[in-house]
Coordinates of N, CA and C in Angstrom, one line a residue:
X1 N -3.5 1.2 21.4 CA -4.5 1.7 21.4 C -4.2 3.1 21.4
X2 N -5.0 3.6 19.9 CA -4.4 5.2 20.0 C -5.9 6.1 21.0
X3 N -5.0 7.3 20.9 CA -5.6 7.9 21.6 C -4.8 9.3 21.3
X4 N -5.9 10.5 21.9 CA -5.2 12.1 21.5 C -6.5 12.3 20.7
X5 N -6.3 13.7 19.8 CA -7.2 14.2 19.4 C -7.9 13.3 18.4
X6 N -9.2 13.7 18.1 CA -10.1 12.7 17.1 C -9.7 12.4 15.9
X7 N -8.8 14.1 15.4 CA -8.3 13.7 13.7 C -7.1 12.9 13.9
X8 N -6.3 12.8 14.7 CA -5.7 11.7 14.9 C -5.5 10.2 15.4
X9 N -6.7 10.0 16.3 CA -6.9 8.8 16.8 C -7.8 7.9 15.7
X10 N -8.8 8.8 14.9 CA -9.5 8.0 14.1 C -8.5 7.4 12.8
X11 N -7.8 7.8 12.2 CA -6.8 7.5 11.0 C -5.7 6.3 11.7
X12 N -5.4 6.4 12.7 CA -4.5 5.4 13.8 C -5.4 3.9 13.9
X13 N -6.6 4.5 14.3 CA -7.3 3.1 14.4 C -7.6 2.7 13.6
X14 N -8.0 3.1 12.5 CA -8.5 2.5 11.1 C -7.2 1.9 10.8
X15 N -5.4 2.5 10.9 CA -4.6 1.8 10.2 C -4.5 0.2 10.8
X16 N -4.2 0.2 12.6 CA -4.2 -0.7 13.4 C -5.3 -2.0 13.0
X17 N -6.7 -1.2 12.9 CA -7.3 -2.4 12.5 C -7.5 -3.3 11.2
X18 N -7.1 -2.4 10.1 CA -7.0 -2.7 8.7 C -5.3 -3.4 8.2
X19 N -4.4 -2.7 8.4 CA -3.1 -2.6 8.3 C -2.6 -3.9 9.1
X20 N -2.7 -3.7 10.5 CA -2.1 -5.2 11.4 C -2.9 -5.8 11.6
X21 N -3.8 -5.9 10.9 CA -4.6 -7.3 11.2 C -4.1 -8.1 10.3
X22 N -4.3 -7.7 9.1 CA -4.1 -8.9 8.1 C -3.0 -9.5 7.8
X23 N -3.0 -10.8 7.2 CA -1.2 -10.9 7.0 C -0.7 -10.3 6.4
X24 N 0.9 -10.4 6.7 CA 2.3 -9.9 5.3 C 1.5 -10.5 4.0
X25 N 1.5 -11.6 4.1 CA 1.0 -12.3 2.2 C 0.3 -12.0 1.9
X26 N -0.8 -11.7 2.8 CA -2.3 -11.1 1.8 C -1.9 -9.6 1.4
X27 N -1.6 -9.0 2.2 CA -0.6 -7.7 2.0 C 0.1 -7.4 0.5
X28 N 1.1 -8.5 0.9 CA 1.8 -8.4 -0.5 C 0.8 -8.8 -1.7
X29 N -0.3 -9.4 -1.5 CA -0.5 -10.0 -2.9 C -1.7 -9.0 -3.1
X30 N -2.5 -7.9 -2.5 CA -2.9 -7.1 -3.0 C -2.6 -5.9 -3.1
X31 N -1.4 -5.6 -2.9 CA -0.2 -4.7 -3.5 C 0.1 -4.7 -4.8
X32 N 0.6 -6.4 -4.8 CA 1.0 -6.5 -6.3 C 0.0 -6.7 -7.2
X33 N -0.8 -7.5 -7.1 CA -1.9 -7.7 -8.2 C -2.9 -6.7 -8.2
X34 N -3.4 -6.1 -7.0 CA -4.4 -5.1 -7.1 C -3.4 -4.2 -7.5
X35 N -2.8 -3.1 -7.0 CA -2.4 -2.3 -7.6 C -1.6 -1.8 -8.6
X36 N -1.1 -3.0 -8.3 CA 0.3 -3.2 -9.7 C -0.7 -3.4 -11.1
X37 N -1.9 -4.1 -10.9 CA -3.1 -4.8 -12.3 C -3.4 -2.9 -12.4
X38 N -3.6 -2.2 -11.7 CA -4.4 -1.0 -11.8 C -3.3 -0.3 -12.8
X39 N -2.2 0.0 -12.0 CA -1.1 1.1 -12.8 C -1.4 1.1 -14.7
X40 N -0.6 0.4 -15.1 CA -0.9 0.1 -16.5 C -1.8 0.5 -17.4
X41 N -2.7 0.5 -16.5 CA -4.1 1.1 -17.0 C -4.1 2.2 -17.6
X42 N -3.5 3.4 -16.7 CA -3.1 4.8 -16.6 C -2.3 5.1 -17.7
X43 N -2.0 6.0 -19.1 CA -1.5 6.4 -19.5 C -0.2 7.2 -19.2
X44 N -0.7 7.9 -18.4 CA 0.3 9.1 -17.6 C 1.2 8.5 -16.5
X45 N 0.5 7.2 -16.0 CA 1.5 6.3 -15.4 C 2.9 5.9 -16.2
X46 N 2.1 5.6 -17.0 CA 3.0 4.8 -17.8 C 4.0 5.5 -18.7
X47 N 4.2 6.4 -18.5 CA 4.2 7.9 -19.4 C 5.5 8.3 -18.5
X48 N 5.5 8.0 -17.0 CA 6.3 8.8 -15.9 C 7.6 8.1 -15.7
X49 N 8.4 8.9 -15.2 CA 9.6 8.4 -14.7 C 9.1 6.9 -13.2
X50 N 8.2 7.0 -13.0 CA 8.1 6.4 -12.0 C 7.5 4.8 -12.1
X51 N 7.2 4.3 -13.7 CA 6.9 3.3 -14.4 C 7.9 2.2 -14.6
X52 N 9.4 3.1 -14.0 CA 10.2 2.1 -14.3 C 10.6 1.5 -13.0
X53 N 9.9 2.0 -12.0 CA 9.7 1.2 -10.6 C 8.7 0.6 -10.5
X54 N 7.3 1.1 -10.8 CA 6.4 0.5 -10.5 C 6.1 -1.1 -11.1
X55 N 6.7 -1.0 -12.6 CA 6.7 -2.4 -13.3 C 7.4 -3.6 -12.8
X56 N 8.0 -3.2 -11.4 CA 8.8 -4.5 -10.7 C 8.1 -4.5 -9.7
X57 N 8.3 -6.0 -9.4 CA 8.0 -6.4 -7.5 C 8.3 -5.8 -6.4
X58 N 9.6 -5.3 -6.3 CA 10.4 -4.8 -5.1 C 9.4 -3.8 -4.5
X59 N 9.1 -2.9 -5.4 CA 8.7 -1.3 -4.5 C 7.5 -2.2 -3.8
X60 N 6.5 -2.8 -4.3 CA 5.2 -3.5 -3.8 C 5.9 -4.1 -2.3
X61 N 6.9 -4.7 -2.3 CA 7.0 -5.8 -1.2 C 7.8 -4.7 0.0
X62 N 8.4 -3.4 -0.5 CA 9.2 -2.6 0.5 C 7.8 -1.8 0.8
X63 N 6.7 -1.4 0.2 CA 5.2 -0.7 1.2 C 4.9 -1.9 2.3
X64 N 4.7 -2.9 1.4 CA 4.0 -4.0 2.2 C 4.6 -4.3 3.7
X65 N 6.0 -4.2 3.5 CA 7.0 -4.7 4.9 C 6.9 -3.4 6.0
X66 N 6.7 -2.1 5.1 CA 7.2 -0.9 5.8 C 5.3 -0.8 6.8
X67 N 4.6 -0.6 5.9 CA 2.9 -0.9 6.6 C 3.1 -1.7 7.6
X68 N 3.7 -3.0 7.6 CA 3.4 -3.9 8.9 C 4.7 -4.0 9.7

């Protein structure tokens, strides 16, 4: 249960409802195939230093494991 100021309680409640309510495998799938398929469409991402990390699978796994 999230309490406190409204500006803090609402994002905490949304996080707990969405992120904590979905299975980890689904989060991995959505991050890797969802965001991972969107990033190559933008040339400014492919030309940046982040592309060497974003084209691999492990950053998405780290984000999913950190969030849940």
